[in-house]
Each structure stands twice: as structure tokens, then as C-alpha cells.
GROMACS .gro file of C-alpha atoms in nm:
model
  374
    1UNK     CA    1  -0.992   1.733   2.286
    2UNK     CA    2  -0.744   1.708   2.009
    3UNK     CA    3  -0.505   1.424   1.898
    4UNK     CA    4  -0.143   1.491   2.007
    5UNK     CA    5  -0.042   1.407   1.630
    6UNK     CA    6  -0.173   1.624   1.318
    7UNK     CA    7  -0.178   1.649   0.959
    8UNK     CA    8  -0.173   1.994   0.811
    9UNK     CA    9  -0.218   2.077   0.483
   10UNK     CA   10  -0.111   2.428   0.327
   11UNK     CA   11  -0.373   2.571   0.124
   12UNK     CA   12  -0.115   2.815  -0.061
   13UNK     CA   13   0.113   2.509  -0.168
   14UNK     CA   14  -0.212   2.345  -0.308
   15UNK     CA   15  -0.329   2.692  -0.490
   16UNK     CA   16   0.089   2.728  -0.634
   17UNK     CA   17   0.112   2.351  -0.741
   18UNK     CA   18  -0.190   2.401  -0.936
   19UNK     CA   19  -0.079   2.711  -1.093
   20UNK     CA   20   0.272   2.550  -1.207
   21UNK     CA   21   0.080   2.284  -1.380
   22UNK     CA   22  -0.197   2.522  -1.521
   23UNK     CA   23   0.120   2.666  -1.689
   24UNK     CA   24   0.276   2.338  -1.800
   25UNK     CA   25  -0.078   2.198  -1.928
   26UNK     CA   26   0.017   2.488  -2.257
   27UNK     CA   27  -0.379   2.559  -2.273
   28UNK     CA   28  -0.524   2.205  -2.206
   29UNK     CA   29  -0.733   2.226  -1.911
   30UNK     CA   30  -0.706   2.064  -1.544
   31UNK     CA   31  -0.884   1.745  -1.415
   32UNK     CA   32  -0.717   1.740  -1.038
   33UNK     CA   33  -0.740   1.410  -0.910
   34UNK     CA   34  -0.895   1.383  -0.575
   35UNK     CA   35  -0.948   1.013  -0.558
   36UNK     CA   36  -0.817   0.854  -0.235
   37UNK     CA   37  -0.923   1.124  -0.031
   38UNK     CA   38  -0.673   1.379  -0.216
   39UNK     CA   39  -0.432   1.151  -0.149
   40UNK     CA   40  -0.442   1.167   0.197
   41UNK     CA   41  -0.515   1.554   0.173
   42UNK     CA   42  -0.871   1.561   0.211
   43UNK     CA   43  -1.108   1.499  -0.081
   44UNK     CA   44  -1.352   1.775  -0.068
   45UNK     CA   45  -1.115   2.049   0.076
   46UNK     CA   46  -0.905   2.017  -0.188
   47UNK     CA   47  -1.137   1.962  -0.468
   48UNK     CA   48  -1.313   2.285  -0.352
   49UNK     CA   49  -0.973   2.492  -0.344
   50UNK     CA   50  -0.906   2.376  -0.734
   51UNK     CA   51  -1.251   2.460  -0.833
   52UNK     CA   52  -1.190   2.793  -0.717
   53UNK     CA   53  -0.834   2.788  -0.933
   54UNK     CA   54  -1.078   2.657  -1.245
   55UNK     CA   55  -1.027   2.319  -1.229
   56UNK     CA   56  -1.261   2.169  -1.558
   57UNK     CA   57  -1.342   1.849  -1.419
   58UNK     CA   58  -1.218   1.606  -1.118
   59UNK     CA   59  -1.111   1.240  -1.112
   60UNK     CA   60  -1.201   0.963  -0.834
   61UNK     CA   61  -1.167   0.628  -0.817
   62UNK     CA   62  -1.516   0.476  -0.705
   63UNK     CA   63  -1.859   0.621  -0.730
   64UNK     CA   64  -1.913   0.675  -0.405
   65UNK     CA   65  -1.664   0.915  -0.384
   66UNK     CA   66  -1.828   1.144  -0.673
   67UNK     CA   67  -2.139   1.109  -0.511
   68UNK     CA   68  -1.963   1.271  -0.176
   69UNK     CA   69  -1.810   1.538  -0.386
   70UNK     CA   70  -2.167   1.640  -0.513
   71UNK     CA   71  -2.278   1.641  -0.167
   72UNK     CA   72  -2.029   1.891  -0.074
   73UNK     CA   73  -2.159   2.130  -0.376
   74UNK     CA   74  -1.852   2.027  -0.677
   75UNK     CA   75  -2.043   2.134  -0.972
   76UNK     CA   76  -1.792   2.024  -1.239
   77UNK     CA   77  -1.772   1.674  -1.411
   78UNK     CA   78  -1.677   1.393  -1.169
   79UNK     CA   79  -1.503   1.104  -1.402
   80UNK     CA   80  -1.529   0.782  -1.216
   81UNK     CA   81  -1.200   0.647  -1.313
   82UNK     CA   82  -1.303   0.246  -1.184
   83UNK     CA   83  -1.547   0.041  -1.054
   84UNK     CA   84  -1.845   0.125  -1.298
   85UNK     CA   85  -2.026  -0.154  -1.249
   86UNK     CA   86  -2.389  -0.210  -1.222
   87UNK     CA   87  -2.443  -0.191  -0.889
   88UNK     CA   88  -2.302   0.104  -0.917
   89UNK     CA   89  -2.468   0.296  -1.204
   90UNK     CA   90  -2.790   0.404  -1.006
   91UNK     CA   91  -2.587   0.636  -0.820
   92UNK     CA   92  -2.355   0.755  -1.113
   93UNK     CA   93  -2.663   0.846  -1.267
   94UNK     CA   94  -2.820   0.969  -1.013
   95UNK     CA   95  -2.540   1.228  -0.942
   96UNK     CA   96  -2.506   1.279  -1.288
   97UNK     CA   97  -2.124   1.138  -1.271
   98UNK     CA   98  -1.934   1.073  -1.577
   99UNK     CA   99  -1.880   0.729  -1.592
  100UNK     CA  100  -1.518   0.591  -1.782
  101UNK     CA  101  -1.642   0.304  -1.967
  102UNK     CA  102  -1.416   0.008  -2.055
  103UNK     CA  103  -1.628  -0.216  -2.289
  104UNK     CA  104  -1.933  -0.219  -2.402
  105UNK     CA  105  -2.137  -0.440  -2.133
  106UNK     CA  106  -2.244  -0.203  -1.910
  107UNK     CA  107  -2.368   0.055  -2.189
  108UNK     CA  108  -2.745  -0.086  -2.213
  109UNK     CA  109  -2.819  -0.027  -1.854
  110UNK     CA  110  -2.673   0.283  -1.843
  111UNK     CA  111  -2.858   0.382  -2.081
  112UNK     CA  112  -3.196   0.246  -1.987
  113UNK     CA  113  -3.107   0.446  -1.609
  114UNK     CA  114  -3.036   0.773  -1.759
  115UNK     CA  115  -3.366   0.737  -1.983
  116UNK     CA  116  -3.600   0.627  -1.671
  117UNK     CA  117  -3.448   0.964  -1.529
  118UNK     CA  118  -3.532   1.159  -1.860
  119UNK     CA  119  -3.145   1.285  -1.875
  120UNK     CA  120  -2.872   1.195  -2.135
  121UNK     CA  121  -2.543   1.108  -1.963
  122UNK     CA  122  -2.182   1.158  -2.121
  123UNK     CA  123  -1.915   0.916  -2.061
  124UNK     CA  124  -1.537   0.869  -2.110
  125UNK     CA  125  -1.411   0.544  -2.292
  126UNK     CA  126  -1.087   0.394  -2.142
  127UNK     CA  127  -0.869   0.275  -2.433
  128UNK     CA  128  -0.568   0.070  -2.352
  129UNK     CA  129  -0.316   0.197  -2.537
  130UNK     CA  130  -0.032   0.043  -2.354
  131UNK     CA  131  -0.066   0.028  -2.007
  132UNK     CA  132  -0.194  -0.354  -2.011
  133UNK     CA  133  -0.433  -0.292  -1.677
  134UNK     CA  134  -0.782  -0.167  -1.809
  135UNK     CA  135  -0.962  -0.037  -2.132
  136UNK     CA  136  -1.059  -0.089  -2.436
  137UNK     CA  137  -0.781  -0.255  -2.660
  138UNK     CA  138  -0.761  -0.038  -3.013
  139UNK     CA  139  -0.893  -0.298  -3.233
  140UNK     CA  140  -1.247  -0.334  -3.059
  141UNK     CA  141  -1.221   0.100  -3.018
  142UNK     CA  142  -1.404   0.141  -3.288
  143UNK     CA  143  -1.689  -0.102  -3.215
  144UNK     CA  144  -1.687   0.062  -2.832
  145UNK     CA  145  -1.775   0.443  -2.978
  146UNK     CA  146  -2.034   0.311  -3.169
  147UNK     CA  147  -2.208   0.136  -2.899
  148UNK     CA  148  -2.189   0.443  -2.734
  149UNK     CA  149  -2.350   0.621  -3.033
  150UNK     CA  150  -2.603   0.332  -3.097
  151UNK     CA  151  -2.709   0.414  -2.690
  152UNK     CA  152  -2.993   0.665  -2.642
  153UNK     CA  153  -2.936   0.817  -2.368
  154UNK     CA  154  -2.520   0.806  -2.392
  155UNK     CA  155  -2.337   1.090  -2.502
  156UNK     CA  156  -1.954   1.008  -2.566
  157UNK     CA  157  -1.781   1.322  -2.445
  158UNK     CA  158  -1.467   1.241  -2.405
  159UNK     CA  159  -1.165   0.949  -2.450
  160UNK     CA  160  -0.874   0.853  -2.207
  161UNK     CA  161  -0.593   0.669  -2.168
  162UNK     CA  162  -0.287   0.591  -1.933
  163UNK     CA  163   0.075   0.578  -1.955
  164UNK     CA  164   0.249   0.311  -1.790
  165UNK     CA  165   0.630   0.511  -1.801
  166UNK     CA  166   0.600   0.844  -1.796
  167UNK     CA  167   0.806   0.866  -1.471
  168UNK     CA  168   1.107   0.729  -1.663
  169UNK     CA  169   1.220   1.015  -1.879
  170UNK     CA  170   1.439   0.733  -2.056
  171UNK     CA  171   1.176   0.534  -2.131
  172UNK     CA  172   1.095   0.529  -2.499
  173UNK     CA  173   0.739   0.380  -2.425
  174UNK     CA  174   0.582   0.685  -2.369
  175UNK     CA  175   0.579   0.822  -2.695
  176UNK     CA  176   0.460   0.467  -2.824
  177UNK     CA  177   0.176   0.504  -2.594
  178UNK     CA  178   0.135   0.864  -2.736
  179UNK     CA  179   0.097   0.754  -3.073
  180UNK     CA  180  -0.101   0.405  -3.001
  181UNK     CA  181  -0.375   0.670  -2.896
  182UNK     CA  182  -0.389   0.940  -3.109
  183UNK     CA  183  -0.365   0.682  -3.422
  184UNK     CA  184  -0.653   0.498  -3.270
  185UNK     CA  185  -0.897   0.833  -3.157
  186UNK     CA  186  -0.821   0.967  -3.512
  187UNK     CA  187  -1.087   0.678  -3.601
  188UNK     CA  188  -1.318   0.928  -3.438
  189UNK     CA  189  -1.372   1.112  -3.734
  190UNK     CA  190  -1.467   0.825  -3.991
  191UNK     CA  191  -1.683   0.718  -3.748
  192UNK     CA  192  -1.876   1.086  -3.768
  193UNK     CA  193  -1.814   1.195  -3.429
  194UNK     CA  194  -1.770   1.576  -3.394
  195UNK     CA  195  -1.574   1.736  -3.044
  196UNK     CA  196  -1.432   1.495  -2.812
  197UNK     CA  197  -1.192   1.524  -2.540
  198UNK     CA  198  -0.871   1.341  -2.554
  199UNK     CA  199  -0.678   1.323  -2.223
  200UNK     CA  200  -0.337   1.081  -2.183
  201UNK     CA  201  -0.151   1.302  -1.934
  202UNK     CA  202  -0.063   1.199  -1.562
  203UNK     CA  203   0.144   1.415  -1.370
  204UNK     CA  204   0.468   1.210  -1.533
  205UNK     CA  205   0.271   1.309  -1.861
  206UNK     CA  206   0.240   1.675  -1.792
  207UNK     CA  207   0.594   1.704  -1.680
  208UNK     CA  208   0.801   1.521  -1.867
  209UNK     CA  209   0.607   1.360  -2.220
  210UNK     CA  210   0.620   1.595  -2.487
  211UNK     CA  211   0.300   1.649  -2.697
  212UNK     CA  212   0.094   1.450  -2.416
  213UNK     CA  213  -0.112   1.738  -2.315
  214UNK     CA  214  -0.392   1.694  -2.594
  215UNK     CA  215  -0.741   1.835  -2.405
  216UNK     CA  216  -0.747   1.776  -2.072
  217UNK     CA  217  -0.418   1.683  -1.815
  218UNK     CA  218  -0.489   1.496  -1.528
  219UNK     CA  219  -0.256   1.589  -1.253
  220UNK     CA  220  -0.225   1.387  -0.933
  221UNK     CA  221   0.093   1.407  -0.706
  222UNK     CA  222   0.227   1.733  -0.898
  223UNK     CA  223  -0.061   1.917  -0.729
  224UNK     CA  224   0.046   1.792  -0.384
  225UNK     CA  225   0.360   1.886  -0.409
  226UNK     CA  226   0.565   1.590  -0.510
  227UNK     CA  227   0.710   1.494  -0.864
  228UNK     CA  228   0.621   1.203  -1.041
  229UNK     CA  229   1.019   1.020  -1.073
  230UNK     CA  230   1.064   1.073  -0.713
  231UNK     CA  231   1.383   1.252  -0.496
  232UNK     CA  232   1.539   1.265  -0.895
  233UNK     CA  233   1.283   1.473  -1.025
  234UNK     CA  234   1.312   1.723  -0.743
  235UNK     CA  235   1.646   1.733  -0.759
  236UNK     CA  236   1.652   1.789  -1.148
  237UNK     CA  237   1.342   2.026  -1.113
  238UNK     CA  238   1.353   2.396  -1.240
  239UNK     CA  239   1.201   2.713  -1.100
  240UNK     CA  240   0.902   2.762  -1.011
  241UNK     CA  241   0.970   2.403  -0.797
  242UNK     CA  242   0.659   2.210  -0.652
  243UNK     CA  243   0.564   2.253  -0.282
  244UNK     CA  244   0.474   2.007  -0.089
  245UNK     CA  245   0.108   2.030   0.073
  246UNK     CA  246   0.124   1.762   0.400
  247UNK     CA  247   0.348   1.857   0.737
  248UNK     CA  248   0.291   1.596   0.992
  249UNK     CA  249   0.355   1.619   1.344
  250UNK     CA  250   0.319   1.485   1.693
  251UNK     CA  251   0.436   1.537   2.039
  252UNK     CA  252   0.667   1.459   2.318
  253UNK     CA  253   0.477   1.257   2.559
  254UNK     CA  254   0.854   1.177   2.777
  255UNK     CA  255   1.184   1.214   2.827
  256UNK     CA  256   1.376   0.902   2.929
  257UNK     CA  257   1.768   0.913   3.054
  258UNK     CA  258   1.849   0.519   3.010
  259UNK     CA  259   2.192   0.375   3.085
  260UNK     CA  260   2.410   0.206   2.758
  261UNK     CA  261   2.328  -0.132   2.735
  262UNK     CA  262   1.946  -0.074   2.743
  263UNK     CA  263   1.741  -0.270   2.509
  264UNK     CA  264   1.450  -0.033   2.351
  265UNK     CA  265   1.094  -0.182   2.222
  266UNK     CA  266   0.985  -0.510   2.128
  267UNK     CA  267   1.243  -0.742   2.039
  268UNK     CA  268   1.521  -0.517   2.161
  269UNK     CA  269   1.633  -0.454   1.767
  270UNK     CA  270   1.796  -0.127   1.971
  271UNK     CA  271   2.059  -0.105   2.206
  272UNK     CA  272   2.192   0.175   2.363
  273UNK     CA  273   2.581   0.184   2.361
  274UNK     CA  274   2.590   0.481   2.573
  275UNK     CA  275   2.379   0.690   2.824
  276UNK     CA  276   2.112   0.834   2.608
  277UNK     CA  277   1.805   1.057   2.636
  278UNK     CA  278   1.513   0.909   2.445
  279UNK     CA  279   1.227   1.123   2.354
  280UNK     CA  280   0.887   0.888   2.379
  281UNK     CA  281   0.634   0.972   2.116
  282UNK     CA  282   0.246   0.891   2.082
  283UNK     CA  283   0.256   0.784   1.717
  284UNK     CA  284   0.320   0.446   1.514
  285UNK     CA  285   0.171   0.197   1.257
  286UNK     CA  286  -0.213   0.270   1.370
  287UNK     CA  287  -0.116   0.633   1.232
  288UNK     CA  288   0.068   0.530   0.902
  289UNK     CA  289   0.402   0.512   1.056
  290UNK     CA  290   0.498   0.145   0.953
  291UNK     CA  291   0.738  -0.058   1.106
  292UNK     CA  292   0.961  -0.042   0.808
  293UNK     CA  293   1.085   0.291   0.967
  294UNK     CA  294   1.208   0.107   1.271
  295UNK     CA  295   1.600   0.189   1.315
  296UNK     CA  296   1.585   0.398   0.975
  297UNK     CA  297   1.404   0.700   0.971
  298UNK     CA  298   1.464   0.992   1.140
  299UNK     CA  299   1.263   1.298   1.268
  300UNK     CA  300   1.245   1.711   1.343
  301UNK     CA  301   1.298   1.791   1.716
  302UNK     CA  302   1.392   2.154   1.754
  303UNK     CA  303   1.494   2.210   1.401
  304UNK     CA  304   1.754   1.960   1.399
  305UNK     CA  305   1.727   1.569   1.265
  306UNK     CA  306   1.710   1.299   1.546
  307UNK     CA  307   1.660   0.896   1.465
  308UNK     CA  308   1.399   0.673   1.517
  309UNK     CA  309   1.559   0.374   1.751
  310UNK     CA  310   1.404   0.033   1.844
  311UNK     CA  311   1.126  -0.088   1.695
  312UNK     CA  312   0.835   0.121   1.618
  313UNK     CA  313   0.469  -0.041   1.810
  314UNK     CA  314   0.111   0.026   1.708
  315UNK     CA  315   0.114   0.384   1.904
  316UNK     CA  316   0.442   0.467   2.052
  317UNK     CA  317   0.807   0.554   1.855
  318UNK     CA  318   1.168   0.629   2.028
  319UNK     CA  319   1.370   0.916   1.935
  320UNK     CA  320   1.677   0.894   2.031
  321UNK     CA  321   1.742   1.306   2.149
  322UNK     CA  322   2.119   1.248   2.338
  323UNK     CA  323   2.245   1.535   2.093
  324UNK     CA  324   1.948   1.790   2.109
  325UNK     CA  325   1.946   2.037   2.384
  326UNK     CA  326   1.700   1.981   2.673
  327UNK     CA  327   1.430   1.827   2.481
  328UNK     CA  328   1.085   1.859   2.710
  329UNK     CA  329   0.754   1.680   2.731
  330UNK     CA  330   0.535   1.849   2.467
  331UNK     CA  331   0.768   1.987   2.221
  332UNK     CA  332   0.668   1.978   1.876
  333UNK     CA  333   0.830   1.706   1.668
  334UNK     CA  334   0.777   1.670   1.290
  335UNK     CA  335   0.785   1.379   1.111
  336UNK     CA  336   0.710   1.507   0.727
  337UNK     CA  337   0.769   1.805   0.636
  338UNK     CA  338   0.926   2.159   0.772
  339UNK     CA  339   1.068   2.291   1.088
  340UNK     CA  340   1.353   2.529   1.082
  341UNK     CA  341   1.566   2.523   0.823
  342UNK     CA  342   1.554   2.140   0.800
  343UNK     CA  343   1.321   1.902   0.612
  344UNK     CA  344   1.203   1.526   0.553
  345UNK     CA  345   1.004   1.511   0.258
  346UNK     CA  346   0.763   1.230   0.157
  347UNK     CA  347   1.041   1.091  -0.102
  348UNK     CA  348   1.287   1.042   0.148
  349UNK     CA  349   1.018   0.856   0.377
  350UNK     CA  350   0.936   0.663   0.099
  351UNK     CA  351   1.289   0.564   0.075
  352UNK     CA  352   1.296   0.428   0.409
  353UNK     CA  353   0.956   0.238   0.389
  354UNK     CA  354   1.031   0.099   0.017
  355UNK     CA  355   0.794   0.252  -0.163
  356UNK     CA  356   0.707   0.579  -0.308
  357UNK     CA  357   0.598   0.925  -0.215
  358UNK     CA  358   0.202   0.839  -0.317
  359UNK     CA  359   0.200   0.563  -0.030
  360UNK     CA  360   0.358   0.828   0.205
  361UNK     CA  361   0.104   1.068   0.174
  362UNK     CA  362  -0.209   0.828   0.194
  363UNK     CA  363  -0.129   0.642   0.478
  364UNK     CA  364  -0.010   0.967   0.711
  365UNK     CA  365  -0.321   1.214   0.554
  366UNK     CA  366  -0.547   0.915   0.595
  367UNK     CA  367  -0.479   0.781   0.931
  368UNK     CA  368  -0.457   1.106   1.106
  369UNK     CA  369  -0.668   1.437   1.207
  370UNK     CA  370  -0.579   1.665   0.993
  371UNK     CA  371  -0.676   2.036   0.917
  372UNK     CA  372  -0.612   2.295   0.688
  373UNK     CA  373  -0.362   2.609   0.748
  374UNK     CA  374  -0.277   2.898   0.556
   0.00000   0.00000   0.00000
């Protein structure tokens, strides 16, 4: 048996978002970020389709999600981006993760681990060069690295930070950031430290901060087909333009023909004002489609938009169809993404639901069966 609603993801969109930002990254190489199950693509699948593009390295959030990644045969470094924490560092070391280190307390058992496993293990520090939410602040950077270097079993491969703005092309702050970090990892050198990899560039870094690009770029949304400022940065976008990855569709489960005056869904919040034909479908907020939508967002029924009317419930939505021709039980209806010559992308969802594209994607890829095409 299969769900009536699915989540496909287009393996060619994946394979051409990577190559636009393989071209942007002007020689520094890829770390895709797969964290949040590919957000909402599917962790593994997509971390094996950019390992076959040459991704260098991958990002996830937690540990356990490295360790998964391993599982499923991902040779290449695995940063784990948060939650290094002691109970987690068995594993990390275990899987021979790299581990982004934010101070210097966790270093000693760390290194005792890798050294009870005979093994030297590189790490990543996290410097806070503006972003204000984790890392290393630049006047204790220079006590961090030698920590690091003062550890056994630690090799310090590599040095990271995060920008804060780098969707807001207006934004001064970027290039602050830019320069907080390279005038802090030029310390590197006086403190005798040979090759290191310096990476500062998110997907709003890649596309839009000049001279981010440094070693490594760390692309997240870009590679899923989205840009990092939203419905402005497609519209202002050049060509080759990003694809989006995720089409989600359900069903037609049945055609009602109510009189005008009908009340729809809990709490009425819909009322017909004339007779209408509304289309009944088997998806809502257990599936990702929140109840912000109700009596805003619209759908793809035939190729042509229809809107979402009375309040959407835990597994049912109404469509209202009056306008479409002879809708049936079982047609295909889209709710992100493609059909015909019409589209609703994850931007204009997120305007809808008050939030952005990265929320879209999560909650509809996570909540859903999806699978693979093309």
C-alpha cells in the first residue's frame, strides 16, 4: 500500500544545483549540508548523489546523524556542526566524525577517546566572528588552537565561521564578519600552524558575499533549489537559475456539490456564497500542511490554481474546484511544486505560513513518504 500523498525529489535538480554552486564556489570546494534529513530531502540519498558530484566533505547537525551517514557507506569528512558534547564523543570517535569544537572543555576527552582507539582525530574550531549564537569569540582564538595543538591525539584541520546577514545583500555586516575572521585565522601562522581550512560561506555567502569563498563553501538551500533572500533572490537571479528539488502531491479522495451558505470545517472560518464544488483532500497539519494555510494558500488541480477554503484539520483540506472542469476522485493535485505550466514554489508557501522556504521544505519532506524520480 502506498500513501495517497508523496514527496518526490528530482535527482537531476539536485545534480544541476550542485553544479551552479560548484561554479560559483571559484575553486573552493563543496561541503553540502545534509543535516535535517537534507532538509526534508532525504539525508543519505542526497548525500550519496553529491558524493558522486565530488562533494569534499558533508555537514550535519548532531552526531547521530554522521554516524547514519557512515552506515550508509559516506566516506568523506562528516563535520558535526552542534551538539559535541560528551555524551556524544564516543560515537564521533568512533565513526571517525569531525567534531566543530567551540571551546576548549571538551578537548581532553576527546583526546583521551581517540588515543584509547590508537587514532588521531581532526576537528574544526567554531569562531564567532559575528553571528553572536556559538563559537569561540576572537580574543580566546588563539588560546583555543593551542589547546588543540597541546592535545595528543587532536589534529586541527580546519576553522569555521557563520554569517548572520548574508541574505541581505544591503547589509554591510557581512563583510565585517568577513574580515573579523580572516584578521583573527591570520593568527594561525604566529602560532606555527601550517594548512588549515577556512570556510565562512552559507549559501547567502556563496551567492551574494564577495571574497567569502576562502577553502571550503558550505551550501544548504542553494543545492535544493531555493535561494537564500527568498521570492527576491529568484526573481533577481541570473542564468543558469536554481531548480527546485521537492514536488509534493496528494489526491482527490471527493467531490462535494454544496449549496451557498454552507459553512466548511471546524469553526466554519468558510462560507460558501454560491453553489460550489469542493474537492476533499487526505492531507493537513499531521503532513506539514499547517493551519496557517487555512483560507490562504492555494493548490494545482489540472494545471490550473484552486484555493484552500475553511480551515485546514489534522488530515483533511478543502479545495474549492467550482472553476475547474469536472474534477474526479483521484486526480492528482499538487501542493509544491510543478504541474502544467503552473507552479507554487516553497517561497510562496512560506509566504502564506510566515516563515521561510527552509521551514517549507522540512516539514513537507519530513512528514511525508517520499521517493526519488528522475
Amino acid at each position: 500500500m502506498k500513501s495517497l500523498n508523496r514527496v518526490e525529489i528530482s535527482r537531476s535538480a539536485l545534480i544541476h544545483n550542485f553544479e551552479i554552486c560548484r561554479q560559483r564556489a571559484d575553486g573552493a570546494v563543496l561541503m553540502p549540508l545534509v543535516k535535517a534529513d537534507g532538509y526534508g530531502h532525504g539525508m543519505i540519498e542526497c548525500a550519496r548523489i553529491f558524493a558522486e558530484q565530488g562533494a569534499a566533505a558533508f555537514g550535519v547537525a548532531e552526531a547521530v546523524e554522521g554516524v547514519r551517514l557512515r552506515e550508509a557507506g559516506i566516506t568523506q569528512p562528516v563535520l558535526v556542526l552542534v551538539g559535541v558534547v560528551p555524551q556524544t564523543l564516543p560515537d564521533i570517535v568512533a565513526a571517525r566524525l569531525t567534531p566543530v569544537v567551540t571551546d576548549a572543555s571538551i578537548l581532553p576527552e576527546l583526546s583521551r577517546l581517540a588515543g584509547a582507539k590508537g587514532i588521531e582525530i581532526g576537528v574544526h574550531l567554531k569562531l564567532d566572528a559575528g553571528m553572536g549564537r556559538q563559537g569561540v569569540l576572537p580574543a580566546g582564538f588563539v588560546d583555543l588552537v593551542q589547546a588543540v595543538h597541546g592535545s595528543a591525539h587532536l589534529r586541527l584541520d580546519g576553522v569555521m565561521a557563520h554569517l548572520p546577514l548574508a541574505d541581505d545583500r544591503q547589509s554591510a555586516n557581512s563583510d565585517e564578519v568577513l574580515r573579523t575572521f580572516l584578521k583573527t585565522t591570520a593568527a594561525l601562522a604566529d602560532c606555527g600552524h601550517g594548512t588549515c581550512c577556512l570556510h565562512l560561506a552559507n549559501s547567502g555567502g556563496l551567492f551574494y558575499v564577495a571574497g567569502a569563498r576562502l577553502d571550503m563553501v558550505r551550501p544548504g538551500i542553494a543545492l535544493y533549489g531555493y535561494y537564500p533572500d527568498g521570492a527576491a533572490g529568484a526573481a533577481a537571479a541570473s542564468s543558469p537559475r536554481l531548480r527546485p528539488a521537492m514536488r509534493y502531491l496528494t489526491h482527490i479522495i471527493q467531490v462535494r456539490h454544496v449549496p451557498a451558505g454552507s459553512g466548511l470545517g471546524y469553526a466554519h472560518l468558510f462560507t460558501t456564497v454560491r453553489p460550489s464544488t469542493i474537492a476533499v483532500l487526505p492531507v493537513g497539519y499531521a503532513n506539514g500542511y499547517l493551519r496557517t494555510l487555512t483560507n490562504r494558500a492555494e493548490v494545482l488541480v489540472g494545471g490550473r490554481r484552486a484555493p484552500v477554503v475553511g480551515r485546514i484539520s489534522m488530515n483533511l483540506t478543502l479545495v474549492d474546484v467550482t472553476d475547474l472542469p469536472e474534477p474526479k476522485v483521484g486526480d492528482e493535485v499538487v501542493l509544491l511544486g510543478r504541474q502544467g505550466q503552473e507552479e507554487i514554489g516553497a517561497d510562496e508557501i512560506a509566504g502564506w505560513m510566515d516563515t521561510i522556504s527552509y521551514e517549507v521544505l522540512c516539514l513537507f519532506g519530513q512528514l511525508n513518504p517520499r521517493v526519488m524520480v528522475d
